[in-house]
């Protein structure tokens, strides 16, 4: 398995990181806003964001004094292609992925 795919699957293995991806499905968010719902330090959330960034699942950019996070859904395509090789998975459907993440986190589906 290539390194990029290893990074994507490792990033998705953590429930906090999956929750962050769910939040970013709605819109870009400032790092402080991403950190708000979690009962952990900003430094701990920043470590999760670094893992997601290294995996290519999100990008971060500075706008003025604020660092923003943006979902990069194309990073999931390689994982989807790899899973399709087993013939059991369909092409990546981001709406279905969002529903999966919402269900896993026990949230109401986004509208």
Short mmCIF file of C-alpha atoms in Angstrom, two decimals:
data_model
loop_
_atom_site.label_atom_id
_atom_site.label_comp_id
_atom_site.label_asym_id
_atom_site.label_seq_id
_atom_site.Cartn_x
_atom_site.Cartn_y
_atom_site.Cartn_z
CA UNK A 1 0.00 0.00 0.00
CA UNK A 2 1.41 3.41 -0.78
CA UNK A 3 2.31 5.87 1.94
CA UNK A 4 -0.46 8.37 1.09
CA UNK A 5 -3.10 5.66 1.48
CA UNK A 6 -1.56 4.59 4.81
CA UNK A 7 -1.82 8.18 6.01
CA UNK A 8 -5.47 8.50 4.92
CA UNK A 9 -6.55 5.28 6.64
CA UNK A 10 -4.57 6.13 9.79
CA UNK A 11 -6.18 9.57 9.90
CA UNK A 12 -9.67 8.10 9.46
CA UNK A 13 -9.07 5.58 12.25
CA UNK A 14 -9.54 8.21 14.96
CA UNK A 15 -13.10 9.31 15.94
CA UNK A 16 -11.99 12.89 16.73
CA UNK A 17 -10.52 13.27 13.26
CA UNK A 18 -13.66 11.82 11.66
CA UNK A 19 -15.71 14.34 13.68
CA UNK A 20 -13.50 17.16 12.40
CA UNK A 21 -14.04 16.00 8.80
CA UNK A 22 -17.80 15.98 9.42
CA UNK A 23 -17.64 19.55 10.68
CA UNK A 24 -15.67 20.64 7.62
CA UNK A 25 -18.24 19.14 5.25
CA UNK A 26 -20.36 22.23 5.99
CA UNK A 27 -17.77 24.93 5.31
CA UNK A 28 -14.21 26.08 5.97
CA UNK A 29 -13.59 26.74 9.65
CA UNK A 30 -11.06 28.61 11.76
CA UNK A 31 -8.91 26.31 13.89
CA UNK A 32 -10.37 27.80 17.08
CA UNK A 33 -13.90 27.01 15.84
CA UNK A 34 -12.87 23.45 15.00
CA UNK A 35 -11.49 23.05 18.53
CA UNK A 36 -14.54 24.49 20.30
CA UNK A 37 -16.74 21.36 20.61
CA UNK A 38 -13.92 19.12 21.83
CA UNK A 39 -12.96 18.68 25.45
CA UNK A 40 -9.25 18.89 24.75
CA UNK A 41 -6.64 21.60 24.45
CA UNK A 42 -6.13 23.63 21.31
CA UNK A 43 -2.69 22.00 21.05
CA UNK A 44 -4.29 18.52 21.03
CA UNK A 45 -6.77 19.56 18.32
CA UNK A 46 -3.89 21.08 16.35
CA UNK A 47 -2.15 17.69 16.41
CA UNK A 48 -5.27 16.07 14.95
CA UNK A 49 -5.39 18.78 12.28
CA UNK A 50 -1.74 18.17 11.44
CA UNK A 51 -2.46 14.46 10.89
CA UNK A 52 -5.44 15.28 8.65
CA UNK A 53 -3.31 17.79 6.74
CA UNK A 54 -0.42 15.34 6.30
CA UNK A 55 -2.92 12.80 4.93
CA UNK A 56 -4.19 15.42 2.47
CA UNK A 57 -7.73 15.22 3.88
CA UNK A 58 -7.73 18.91 4.82
CA UNK A 59 -5.70 21.95 3.95
CA UNK A 60 -4.85 24.82 6.26
CA UNK A 61 -4.13 28.39 5.30
CA UNK A 62 -3.53 31.58 7.15
CA UNK A 63 -5.94 34.42 6.45
CA UNK A 64 -4.72 37.43 8.34
CA UNK A 65 -4.09 36.25 11.89
CA UNK A 66 -6.46 33.29 11.67
CA UNK A 67 -5.61 29.79 10.45
CA UNK A 68 -8.46 28.20 8.46
CA UNK A 69 -9.15 24.54 7.69
CA UNK A 70 -10.74 23.30 4.48
CA UNK A 71 -11.90 19.79 3.58
CA UNK A 72 -10.07 18.22 0.62
CA UNK A 73 -12.50 15.45 -0.40
CA UNK A 74 -10.42 14.35 -3.40
CA UNK A 75 -7.98 12.80 -0.92
CA UNK A 76 -10.59 10.12 -0.25
CA UNK A 77 -10.66 9.07 -3.90
CA UNK A 78 -7.51 6.95 -3.65
CA UNK A 79 -8.95 5.14 -0.63
CA UNK A 80 -12.20 4.61 -2.52
CA UNK A 81 -10.38 3.24 -5.57
CA UNK A 82 -8.36 0.90 -3.34
CA UNK A 83 -11.54 -0.42 -1.67
CA UNK A 84 -13.26 -0.83 -5.04
CA UNK A 85 -10.54 -3.31 -5.99
CA UNK A 86 -12.27 -5.73 -3.64
CA UNK A 87 -15.50 -5.37 -5.61
CA UNK A 88 -17.54 -4.77 -2.49
CA UNK A 89 -17.56 -1.00 -2.46
CA UNK A 90 -19.15 1.52 -4.75
CA UNK A 91 -17.63 4.75 -5.95
CA UNK A 92 -17.19 7.38 -3.24
CA UNK A 93 -20.43 9.23 -2.55
CA UNK A 94 -19.71 12.24 -0.32
CA UNK A 95 -23.38 12.52 0.71
CA UNK A 96 -23.32 8.92 1.88
CA UNK A 97 -19.99 9.55 3.60
CA UNK A 98 -21.53 12.51 5.43
CA UNK A 99 -24.51 10.38 6.52
CA UNK A 100 -22.10 7.69 7.75
CA UNK A 101 -20.10 10.20 9.76
CA UNK A 102 -23.26 11.78 11.20
CA UNK A 103 -24.58 8.36 12.22
CA UNK A 104 -21.26 7.40 13.77
CA UNK A 105 -21.23 10.60 15.81
CA UNK A 106 -24.91 10.30 16.71
CA UNK A 107 -25.76 13.60 15.05
CA UNK A 108 -28.77 14.65 13.08
CA UNK A 109 -28.05 14.59 9.34
CA UNK A 110 -26.96 17.93 7.86
CA UNK A 111 -29.51 19.65 5.72
#
